[in-house]
Amino acid sequence: MKPFVINRYGRIVFPSNFFPALDFSVFETLDQFAAVIKRDFEEKAPTETDMVARADARAYNGRYDLLRDLALNLFWVNRYAMTMYEKRPVRWRDVARGRDDLFLPVFQPWDGEELTNAIDAGYRALPPSWDEGTENTISRILLDVFRHKKGAGAELPAIKPTVAEILQNPKSLTYHLLAHDPDYPGYGYDDIIEYTHRVPELEALMRQAMVLHNQYRWDRAQTRVIEVGKLHDDDFVVVFYPRSDEVLQFIRRVKGGRRARPRRPAPLPAKAPVGAYPPIDVRQRFRVMPRIEALAVYKGELTCTNDDLIRNSAYCWSPMTAKEIEEKTGIVERLYTDLDLDHMALLAATRALEKSGRRPEEIGAVLFCSCTSTKMMPSLATWLSGQLGMLQTHVSCDMVAACAGLPYGLAEAVRLLQEVERPVLVVCGEKFSDKIGTVRTSRMIFGDGAAALVVGPAPAGAPPDVEWFQTYASGPMSEVDSIIWPNPEFDNNITVYGPEVKALVKRYLTQMIAELKTLPHPDGAPGSLLDAIDLVVPHQANKTMVVHYAKAAGVPAEQLYFDIERVGNTSSASIPIAIYDAVREGVIDRPMRIFAPGFGAGAVGGYVVMRVDPAGVAQ
């Protein structure tokens, strides 16, 4: 988990965006680690000569653009030190010679004075972007770090030699501090987290500059490289200590040449089913008709705006503005919570039971739909059953259907009604905010929230509230793996592969709308089931994407309801939260027939056609 914090100014800060902290337990080989480093540090970072060339070509619009490039370059130069080691000045006589957990860096000679002067001149020739004083402060920090780095980043290996290994070649060059002040000023954790600036871009860049300064927490003008064979007992060197036991074990694995685990077999080609799966007509298929007795939600209490994302720009993010995030996703802000997922789910479930007037002992089953639950034993559904005072249910279980959680949950609830003939509690909940880390595409999209529905038996002779349902799953592996958590390749963070997500959304949304066009109008009127739909409340995945594919399939944008602008994507909870907001805003102002399609991780999909009465929605 990589949780956010709220600083003293009430602003959201993501510490992992500024303090690289990789999970080394997932790396078996140096190649695996190198691939992550290349993606997170190298692909985004310009070289020293790139920056000079851009400055000479007047390719920078202002000082901020150059400074951001400079910071990216310095994060790349320090990519191994920041992820693997802590640097500590130590007197040479006190450095252990025989340990395998102490390391010294080896450098190639590098004179950066000319490049530094060229970048400095390029910076001064540019106009300030927003705040000349702050930009000059950042410039002084970054240029001082750049000027005094003693080796080009491309020449620094990930695994440093131990002291014994470096001494095998007395001409190896390492750090020598001509003077060492143990109280040399730096920036503490709180200095970095509490920093604030009215311009989000400068707030993030200043935090990055602070972190980079701390990589060289000594008088950099008093630093040189020296042959290790010429060191004297009172000389200070910079010893690299592994940041954690996991880092040290990784180094030992690589040095020991431990055999990597076998690769998984390649996936088989995806083949279409032998026949289509027909949607389920609840009236025709089942004896007990479902009635939606109540719907209640819990939405995150903390707002994370697009500006908040920009002020938390990570060392591995490409430039993007708040407006560009809105244009790409349709999201202006998303909601986060300090509560645990189970706490949110319990609040939503309690409110739904209160709204329905049902007592715990009347509930026959509890279904919990989520793709972000970390509670495996007991399942969150059984935990909710116990917390709500249910001594026994027929079924309490968790379902992982990601963004199709509501269609999957309601489909199973309708089936269970036939067995228990008493209300089923369906709870959908997600907490993404502490599982995202530095993956920008995921951070732009996801929010936190929970919703609960009480689905009971309708009175004899009454029509069902859930009229049709359909579920799907799978596809080509590229779509099955389009959203992954935990993902070892991205430090076990939630990862979204955009093109593959678009492919599955297009496939499923087109299929769903085509099915509705073939089904009869439920009221006996001319036309199809699609013609009978009053409102489409889709999974709130990405407004721009969903509108595009819905229009292509024949559903106009004005028939779609979105609250994603204010809530973000809450996966399984997104459809019920959107229905709640549509009622609160008066969009659903009478009993209406809703088409609710969902699609997402695992290449799952599904929809329900249901009647929503605003009187049953807890406000």
XYZ file of C-alpha atoms in Angstrom:
619
model
C 0.000 0.000 0.000
C 1.193 3.513 -0.791
C -1.224 5.830 1.010
C -1.602 9.549 0.507
C -1.183 12.035 3.339
C -2.893 15.330 4.102
C -0.418 18.067 4.953
C -1.013 20.972 7.310
C -2.432 23.045 4.450
C -5.124 20.434 3.857
C -3.566 19.336 0.577
C -3.230 15.769 -0.627
C 0.367 14.585 -1.080
C 1.526 11.243 -2.494
C 4.900 10.546 -0.826
C 5.718 7.671 -3.197
C 5.722 10.150 -6.085
C 8.774 11.880 -4.630
C 10.568 9.130 -2.717
C 11.182 6.209 -5.086
C 10.568 2.976 -3.188
C 10.477 -0.110 -5.389
C 9.434 -3.551 -4.162
C 12.618 -5.574 -4.719
C 11.006 -8.821 -3.595
C 9.476 -9.181 -7.074
C 12.782 -8.936 -8.964
C 14.447 -12.258 -9.708
C 17.001 -10.943 -12.203
C 18.895 -7.779 -12.998
C 17.106 -7.633 -16.361
C 13.710 -7.388 -14.630
C 14.931 -4.527 -12.483
C 16.601 -2.824 -15.452
C 13.337 -2.869 -17.399
C 11.538 -1.047 -14.582
C 14.352 1.479 -14.241
C 14.376 2.097 -17.982
C 10.640 2.731 -18.070
C 10.420 4.888 -14.934
C 13.642 6.882 -15.233
C 15.386 6.596 -18.573
C 12.580 6.893 -21.125
C 11.360 10.196 -19.692
C 14.752 11.798 -19.034
C 16.649 13.948 -21.546
C 20.433 13.694 -21.694
C 22.700 16.607 -20.854
C 23.331 17.286 -24.547
C 19.583 17.033 -25.286
C 18.915 19.894 -22.871
C 21.636 22.090 -24.359
C 20.363 21.390 -27.870
C 16.790 22.252 -26.882
C 17.907 25.468 -25.238
C 19.963 26.441 -28.298
C 17.012 25.671 -30.562
C 14.668 27.748 -28.357
C 12.496 24.668 -27.875
C 11.614 25.598 -24.279
C 8.630 27.907 -23.758
C 9.808 29.067 -20.356
C 12.097 28.356 -17.452
C 9.874 25.722 -15.890
C 10.141 23.475 -18.951
C 13.946 23.488 -18.799
C 13.998 22.954 -15.036
C 11.674 19.988 -15.309
C 13.974 18.408 -17.884
C 16.913 19.045 -15.579
C 15.128 17.356 -12.669
C 14.232 14.349 -14.836
C 17.880 14.056 -15.879
C 19.039 14.123 -12.263
C 16.506 11.531 -11.176
C 17.861 9.340 -13.975
C 21.455 9.917 -12.883
C 20.462 8.898 -9.339
C 18.127 6.095 -10.383
C 20.115 3.348 -8.661
C 21.119 5.317 -5.593
C 17.544 6.492 -4.976
C 15.966 3.071 -5.371
C 18.658 0.834 -3.858
C 20.997 2.692 -1.502
C 21.410 5.259 1.237
C 24.557 7.395 0.994
C 26.515 7.958 4.206
C 29.858 9.796 4.541
C 32.231 7.625 6.586
C 35.866 8.080 7.587
C 37.964 5.651 5.546
C 39.529 4.030 8.593
C 36.007 3.162 9.847
C 34.838 1.486 6.650
C 34.621 -2.294 7.071
C 36.680 -4.091 4.457
C 35.173 -7.561 4.556
C 31.381 -7.081 4.622
C 29.111 -7.911 1.672
C 26.485 -5.308 2.584
C 28.588 -2.134 2.194
C 29.348 -0.701 -1.216
C 31.394 2.072 -2.812
C 30.482 3.764 -6.098
C 32.976 3.679 -8.970
C 33.017 6.663 -11.301
C 34.366 7.542 -14.690
C 35.869 11.044 -14.947
C 33.266 13.559 -16.082
C 33.635 17.329 -16.312
C 30.228 18.949 -16.389
C 31.310 22.572 -16.132
C 30.812 23.411 -19.786
C 27.433 21.700 -20.015
C 26.327 23.285 -16.739
C 27.238 26.746 -17.974
C 25.382 26.151 -21.229
C 22.233 25.004 -19.409
C 22.505 27.929 -16.991
C 22.811 30.357 -19.907
C 19.839 28.746 -21.597
C 17.803 29.090 -18.403
C 18.618 32.791 -18.023
C 17.666 33.462 -21.641
C 14.154 32.127 -21.043
C 11.267 34.099 -19.556
C 9.924 33.084 -16.122
C 7.004 30.692 -16.399
C 5.089 31.778 -13.277
C 7.196 32.848 -10.315
C 10.717 34.078 -11.027
C 11.846 33.890 -7.394
C 10.765 30.276 -6.877
C 12.076 29.241 -10.264
C 15.453 30.789 -9.437
C 15.558 28.900 -6.135
C 14.840 25.618 -7.894
C 17.432 26.476 -10.536
C 20.140 27.067 -7.926
C 19.483 23.716 -6.272
C 19.334 21.696 -9.479
C 22.279 23.346 -11.193
C 24.439 22.933 -8.095
C 23.593 19.226 -7.987
C 24.156 18.909 -11.729
C 27.478 20.750 -11.669
C 28.979 18.586 -8.956
C 27.781 15.120 -9.897
C 30.964 13.217 -10.494
C 29.891 10.717 -13.117
C 27.525 10.485 -16.052
C 24.502 8.398 -15.143
C 24.824 5.947 -18.032
C 28.179 4.784 -16.683
C 26.959 3.910 -13.188
C 26.123 0.227 -12.633
C 23.142 -0.772 -10.504
C 25.129 -3.074 -8.237
C 28.119 -1.324 -6.727
C 31.276 -3.177 -5.719
C 31.841 -4.063 -2.102
C 34.818 -2.461 -0.387
C 36.874 -5.613 -0.906
C 35.941 -5.707 -4.591
C 36.818 -2.075 -5.279
C 40.166 -2.482 -3.540
C 41.099 -5.180 -6.048
C 41.652 -2.316 -8.480
C 43.387 0.482 -6.516
C 42.926 2.895 -9.455
C 39.109 2.756 -9.191
C 37.695 6.250 -8.641
C 35.265 6.877 -5.791
C 33.967 9.844 -3.810
C 36.344 11.763 -1.566
C 34.903 14.525 0.627
C 37.564 17.157 1.305
C 35.430 18.359 4.224
C 32.477 16.754 5.974
C 29.923 18.540 8.105
C 27.533 16.011 9.713
C 25.044 18.850 10.191
C 25.138 19.939 6.548
C 21.653 21.326 5.845
C 19.127 19.298 3.934
C 15.378 18.881 3.694
C 13.429 16.703 6.110
C 10.407 14.617 5.214
C 8.075 17.265 6.607
C 9.837 20.018 4.642
C 9.047 18.162 1.451
C 5.510 17.048 2.312
C 4.484 20.414 3.775
C 5.846 22.540 0.930
C 3.141 24.511 -0.844
C 2.970 26.902 -3.762
C 0.070 28.514 -5.569
C 1.295 27.034 -8.883
C 0.854 23.225 -8.776
C 3.683 22.612 -11.253
C 6.178 24.564 -9.169
C 5.034 22.874 -5.961
C 5.875 19.463 -7.441
C 9.154 20.649 -8.949
C 10.350 22.193 -5.685
C 9.664 18.913 -3.879
C 11.677 17.095 -6.514
C 14.531 19.594 -6.125
C 14.548 19.019 -2.346
C 14.770 15.258 -2.822
C 17.621 15.639 -5.315
C 19.518 17.995 -2.989
C 19.335 15.335 -0.276
C 21.102 12.875 -2.567
C 24.275 14.939 -2.105
C 23.968 16.140 1.474
C 27.465 17.577 1.815
C 29.387 20.557 0.481
C 29.421 19.540 -3.143
C 32.162 22.027 -3.990
C 34.396 20.102 -1.576
C 33.903 16.783 -3.366
C 36.242 15.082 -5.804
C 36.872 11.587 -7.090
C 40.023 9.810 -5.993
C 41.703 6.487 -6.619
C 40.830 4.213 -3.712
C 44.467 3.231 -3.420
C 45.343 6.829 -2.509
C 42.857 7.217 0.332
C 44.176 7.999 3.816
C 42.633 6.911 7.088
C 41.147 10.359 7.865
C 39.650 10.856 4.405
C 35.866 10.715 4.115
C 34.280 8.502 1.480
C 30.610 7.986 0.625
C 29.474 4.474 1.532
C 26.349 3.066 -0.101
C 24.128 1.071 2.290
C 21.207 -1.032 0.953
C 17.925 0.707 1.655
C 16.293 -2.478 2.936
C 16.800 -6.180 3.454
C 14.871 -6.768 0.219
C 17.441 -4.706 -1.711
C 20.325 -6.624 -0.131
C 18.712 -9.966 -0.898
C 18.176 -8.853 -4.496
C 21.867 -7.964 -4.792
C 22.797 -11.363 -3.384
C 20.437 -13.112 -5.814
C 22.007 -11.347 -8.770
C 25.571 -11.960 -7.602
C 24.821 -15.569 -6.781
C 23.298 -16.221 -10.179
C 20.253 -17.903 -8.687
C 18.132 -19.586 -11.312
C 15.047 -17.611 -12.234
C 11.676 -19.294 -11.970
C 10.312 -20.886 -15.181
C 8.285 -18.712 -17.513
C 4.556 -19.227 -17.777
C 3.302 -20.902 -20.938
C 2.131 -18.591 -23.695
C -1.648 -18.052 -23.781
C -3.682 -19.949 -26.347
C -5.398 -17.997 -29.130
C -8.794 -16.689 -28.055
C -11.693 -18.452 -29.793
C -15.294 -17.288 -29.885
C -17.820 -19.420 -27.930
C -19.766 -22.069 -29.816
C -22.857 -19.953 -29.385
C -23.960 -16.593 -28.041
C -24.958 -16.267 -24.403
C -28.514 -14.917 -24.440
C -29.425 -12.149 -21.997
C -31.644 -13.247 -19.135
C -35.293 -12.166 -19.193
C -36.105 -12.104 -15.473
C -39.876 -12.247 -16.015
C -39.613 -15.383 -18.130
C -36.786 -17.163 -16.315
C -37.582 -16.766 -12.614
C -40.448 -17.306 -10.203
C -39.536 -14.740 -7.518
C -39.404 -11.230 -8.946
C -36.734 -8.852 -7.566
C -37.622 -5.527 -5.980
C -34.900 -2.928 -5.290
C -35.908 -1.885 -1.811
C -33.099 0.543 -1.081
C -29.871 2.020 -2.437
C -27.339 3.860 -0.268
C -23.794 5.043 -0.852
C -20.702 6.240 0.916
C -18.507 8.558 -1.120
C -14.959 9.493 -0.201
C -14.771 12.551 2.033
C -11.574 13.986 0.478
C -11.457 15.713 -2.890
C -8.439 15.160 -5.126
C -8.527 17.651 -7.982
C -6.579 17.582 -11.218
C -4.459 20.384 -9.764
C -3.689 18.063 -6.838
C -2.367 15.515 -9.326
C -0.158 18.124 -10.960
C 1.244 19.324 -7.625
C 2.166 15.679 -7.035
C 3.829 15.099 -10.402
C 6.127 12.114 -9.945
C 9.693 11.682 -11.144
C 8.379 9.280 -13.827
C 5.475 11.307 -15.256
C 5.386 12.980 -18.633
C 4.200 16.595 -18.589
C 0.438 17.037 -18.509
C -1.800 19.903 -17.454
C -4.961 19.743 -15.357
C -6.989 20.710 -18.413
C -5.432 17.911 -20.462
C -6.388 15.386 -17.765
C -9.990 16.617 -17.961
C -10.026 16.416 -21.760
C -8.553 12.919 -21.770
C -10.742 11.401 -19.035
C -13.671 13.732 -18.391
C -12.586 13.913 -14.747
C -12.113 17.190 -12.883
C -11.780 15.666 -9.423
C -12.009 12.296 -7.755
C -12.936 11.387 -4.175
C -10.608 9.618 -1.727
C -11.177 8.417 1.809
C -9.171 7.983 4.985
C -11.396 5.014 5.846
C -10.591 1.402 5.096
C -12.608 -0.351 2.409
C -14.462 -2.498 4.940
C -15.433 0.612 6.916
C -16.856 2.313 3.813
C -18.751 -0.831 2.853
C -20.208 -1.148 6.345
C -21.456 2.454 6.320
C -23.145 1.992 2.942
C -24.686 -1.341 3.974
C -25.989 0.082 7.261
C -27.663 2.983 5.465
C -29.229 0.667 2.886
C -30.705 -1.576 5.583
C -32.053 1.456 7.430
C -33.623 2.817 4.242
C -35.230 -0.530 3.420
C -36.544 -1.004 6.944
C -35.125 -4.529 6.984
C -33.682 -6.092 10.109
C -30.409 -8.051 9.924
C -32.148 -11.333 10.676
C -34.326 -10.895 7.570
C -31.367 -10.868 5.165
C -30.804 -14.172 3.381
C -27.501 -13.450 1.622
C -24.728 -10.882 1.442
C -22.690 -10.347 -1.718
C -19.659 -8.068 -1.726
C -18.329 -6.962 -5.116
C -14.840 -5.453 -5.265
C -11.496 -5.710 -7.025
C -9.512 -3.838 -4.349
C -10.270 -5.811 -1.196
C -7.257 -6.922 0.803
C -9.367 -8.888 3.292
C -9.111 -12.492 2.173
C -9.980 -14.264 5.419
C -12.627 -13.676 6.457
C -14.193 -12.535 3.220
C -15.496 -9.015 3.436
C -19.036 -10.283 2.870
C -18.835 -12.563 5.916
C -17.215 -9.739 7.886
C -20.117 -7.456 6.938
C -22.607 -10.153 7.923
C -21.035 -10.389 11.364
C -20.720 -6.633 11.808
C -24.373 -6.158 10.881
C -25.542 -8.736 13.422
C -26.510 -11.571 11.094
C -26.104 -14.844 12.971
C -26.414 -16.845 9.763
C -27.036 -16.301 6.059
C -27.583 -18.745 3.213
C -24.635 -17.193 1.346
C -22.082 -14.509 2.219
C -19.274 -14.297 -0.298
C -17.066 -11.909 -2.236
C -17.182 -11.499 -6.010
C -14.335 -10.093 -8.089
C -15.913 -8.723 -11.249
C -14.177 -5.338 -11.221
C -16.123 -2.677 -13.106
C -18.935 -5.108 -13.937
C -19.469 -5.702 -10.231
C -23.022 -4.350 -10.115
C -24.365 -6.437 -13.040
C -22.620 -9.529 -11.657
C -23.872 -8.806 -8.123
C -27.482 -8.173 -9.160
C -27.502 -11.233 -11.432
C -26.416 -13.438 -8.538
C -28.847 -11.714 -6.179
C -31.765 -12.519 -8.494
C -30.697 -16.172 -8.608
C -30.336 -16.337 -4.826
C -33.811 -14.850 -4.351
C -35.208 -17.986 -5.893
C -33.596 -20.061 -3.130
C -33.946 -17.898 -0.042
C -37.059 -15.861 -0.923
C -35.841 -13.136 1.376
C -33.771 -9.984 0.786
C -30.239 -10.108 -0.534
C -27.770 -7.373 0.412
C -25.465 -6.441 -2.486
C -22.507 -4.217 -1.564
C -20.050 -2.761 -4.074
C -16.955 -0.984 -2.801
C -13.488 0.055 -3.886
C -10.517 1.815 -2.366
C -7.969 2.664 -5.051
C -6.204 5.657 -3.549
C -3.583 3.656 -1.635
C -2.896 1.126 -4.411
C -1.844 3.398 -7.244
C 1.692 4.506 -6.437
C 3.388 6.387 -9.265
C 1.287 5.066 -12.173
C -0.109 8.274 -13.648
C -2.832 6.766 -15.844
C -4.327 5.013 -12.827
C -3.949 8.069 -10.592
C -5.866 10.207 -13.095
C -8.843 7.879 -13.149
C -9.596 6.060 -9.926
C -11.413 7.142 -6.762
C -12.859 5.586 -3.604
C -16.455 4.798 -2.755
C -19.032 2.191 -1.755
C -22.678 1.484 -2.424
C -25.214 -1.028 -1.142
C -28.538 -2.283 -2.449
C -31.207 -4.333 -0.730
C -32.849 -6.593 -3.309
C -35.978 -8.252 -1.929
C -38.872 -10.306 -3.274
C -41.460 -8.196 -5.062
C -45.109 -8.532 -3.974
C -47.062 -11.249 -5.745
C -48.019 -10.160 -9.241
C -45.743 -7.101 -9.217
C -43.281 -6.606 -12.086
C -39.569 -7.002 -11.419
C -37.303 -4.032 -10.862
C -34.423 -5.955 -12.454
C -35.911 -6.831 -15.858
C -32.933 -8.112 -17.845
C -29.351 -8.945 -17.020
C -26.319 -10.172 -18.898
C -22.735 -10.990 -17.977
C -19.612 -11.750 -19.969
C -15.965 -12.476 -19.257
C -12.646 -13.065 -20.971
C -11.294 -12.253 -24.377
C -7.800 -12.146 -25.820
C -5.182 -12.053 -23.046
C -4.245 -8.507 -24.042
C -7.714 -7.439 -22.861
C -7.860 -9.795 -19.892
C -4.637 -8.187 -18.631
C -5.640 -4.654 -19.595
C -5.955 -3.612 -15.931
C -3.784 -5.406 -13.377
C -3.364 -5.286 -9.608
C -1.010 -6.161 -8.114
C 1.353 -5.760 -11.063
C 4.987 -6.729 -10.331
C 6.118 -4.876 -13.445
C 4.781 -1.636 -11.948
C 5.917 -2.142 -8.363
C 2.670 -3.977 -7.557
C 0.585 -0.880 -8.262
C -2.708 -0.796 -10.177
C -1.831 -0.475 -13.841
C -4.043 0.498 -16.785
C -3.044 -0.315 -20.356
C -5.091 2.220 -22.287
C -5.309 0.761 -25.816
C -6.335 -2.649 -24.493
C -8.989 -1.096 -22.240
C -10.397 0.809 -25.207
C -10.544 -2.418 -27.203
C -12.568 -4.291 -24.569
C -14.909 -1.338 -23.954
C -15.591 -1.004 -27.665
C -16.189 -4.758 -27.987
C -18.537 -5.053 -25.036
C -20.451 -1.799 -25.404
C -21.112 -2.529 -29.070
C -22.271 -6.052 -28.195
C -24.531 -4.894 -25.357
C -26.279 -2.181 -27.365
C -26.735 -4.566 -30.296
C -28.407 -7.081 -27.935
C -30.820 -4.469 -26.600
C -31.819 -3.614 -30.173
C -32.872 -7.235 -30.744
C -34.969 -7.548 -27.579
C -38.666 -6.639 -27.559
C -40.072 -3.510 -25.993
C -41.102 -4.661 -22.473
C -44.310 -2.631 -22.461
C -45.593 -4.071 -25.731
C -45.000 -0.835 -27.618
C -43.356 -0.719 -31.044
C -39.568 -0.784 -31.107
C -36.922 -2.572 -29.075
C -35.793 -2.716 -25.477
C -33.266 -0.007 -26.298
C -36.134 2.288 -27.304
C -37.715 1.748 -23.886
C -34.643 2.962 -21.980
C -35.168 6.281 -20.174
C -31.544 6.782 -19.135
C -28.205 5.062 -19.661
C -26.020 5.014 -16.545
C -22.772 3.366 -17.667
C -19.805 2.338 -15.605
C -17.954 5.597 -15.040
C -14.707 4.454 -16.660
C -13.608 7.401 -18.761
C -16.220 9.834 -19.991
C -14.437 10.718 -23.214
C -13.983 7.050 -24.143
C -17.465 5.843 -23.183
C -19.255 8.669 -25.006
C -17.221 7.947 -28.128
C -18.044 4.225 -28.243
C -21.681 4.668 -27.172
C -22.280 7.168 -29.984
C -20.627 4.812 -32.462
C -23.037 2.072 -31.324
C -26.076 4.321 -31.735
C -26.646 5.802 -28.262
C -26.490 9.614 -28.219
C -24.409 11.388 -25.586
C -27.453 13.188 -24.165
C -28.960 9.843 -23.115
C -25.925 9.033 -20.970
C -25.547 10.125 -17.350
C -22.135 10.817 -15.828
C -20.936 11.924 -12.420
C -17.329 10.941 -13.143
C -16.347 14.619 -13.299
C -16.709 14.835 -9.505
C -16.277 11.238 -8.309
C -13.793 9.529 -10.599
C -13.897 5.856 -11.499
C -14.910 3.708 -8.517
C -15.109 0.457 -10.503
C -17.803 -1.829 -9.048
C -19.316 1.062 -7.068
C -19.444 3.511 -9.971
C -22.856 2.600 -11.399
C -24.795 2.646 -8.088
C -23.036 5.855 -7.018
C -23.951 7.415 -10.371
C -27.600 6.341 -9.924
C -27.553 7.930 -6.463
C -26.209 11.196 -7.892
C -28.712 11.139 -10.758
C -31.510 10.946 -8.173
C -29.970 13.673 -6.039
C -29.663 15.972 -9.074
C -33.225 15.311 -10.206
C -32.208 13.558 -13.412
C -34.056 10.501 -12.115
C -37.171 12.256 -10.791
C -39.667 9.406 -11.168
C -39.507 5.624 -11.578
C -37.367 5.204 -14.680
C -36.008 2.325 -16.741
C -32.195 2.361 -16.563
C -29.688 0.583 -18.779
C -26.503 0.089 -16.746
C -23.561 -1.420 -18.665
C -20.260 -2.256 -16.961
C -16.907 -3.384 -18.368
C -13.379 -3.652 -17.052
C -10.495 -5.645 -15.601
C -10.329 -9.292 -16.603
C -12.219 -8.390 -19.731
C -15.437 -8.718 -17.751
C -18.642 -7.099 -18.878
C -22.307 -7.084 -18.067
C -25.426 -5.001 -17.853
C -28.735 -4.738 -16.124
C -31.946 -3.165 -17.315
C -33.774 -2.126 -14.176
C -36.398 0.232 -12.903
C -35.145 2.762 -10.357
C -37.606 4.517 -8.068
C -36.040 7.615 -6.489
C -38.114 6.969 -3.365
C -35.874 3.982 -2.586
C -32.617 5.924 -2.707
C -31.294 7.035 0.669
C -30.379 10.725 0.587
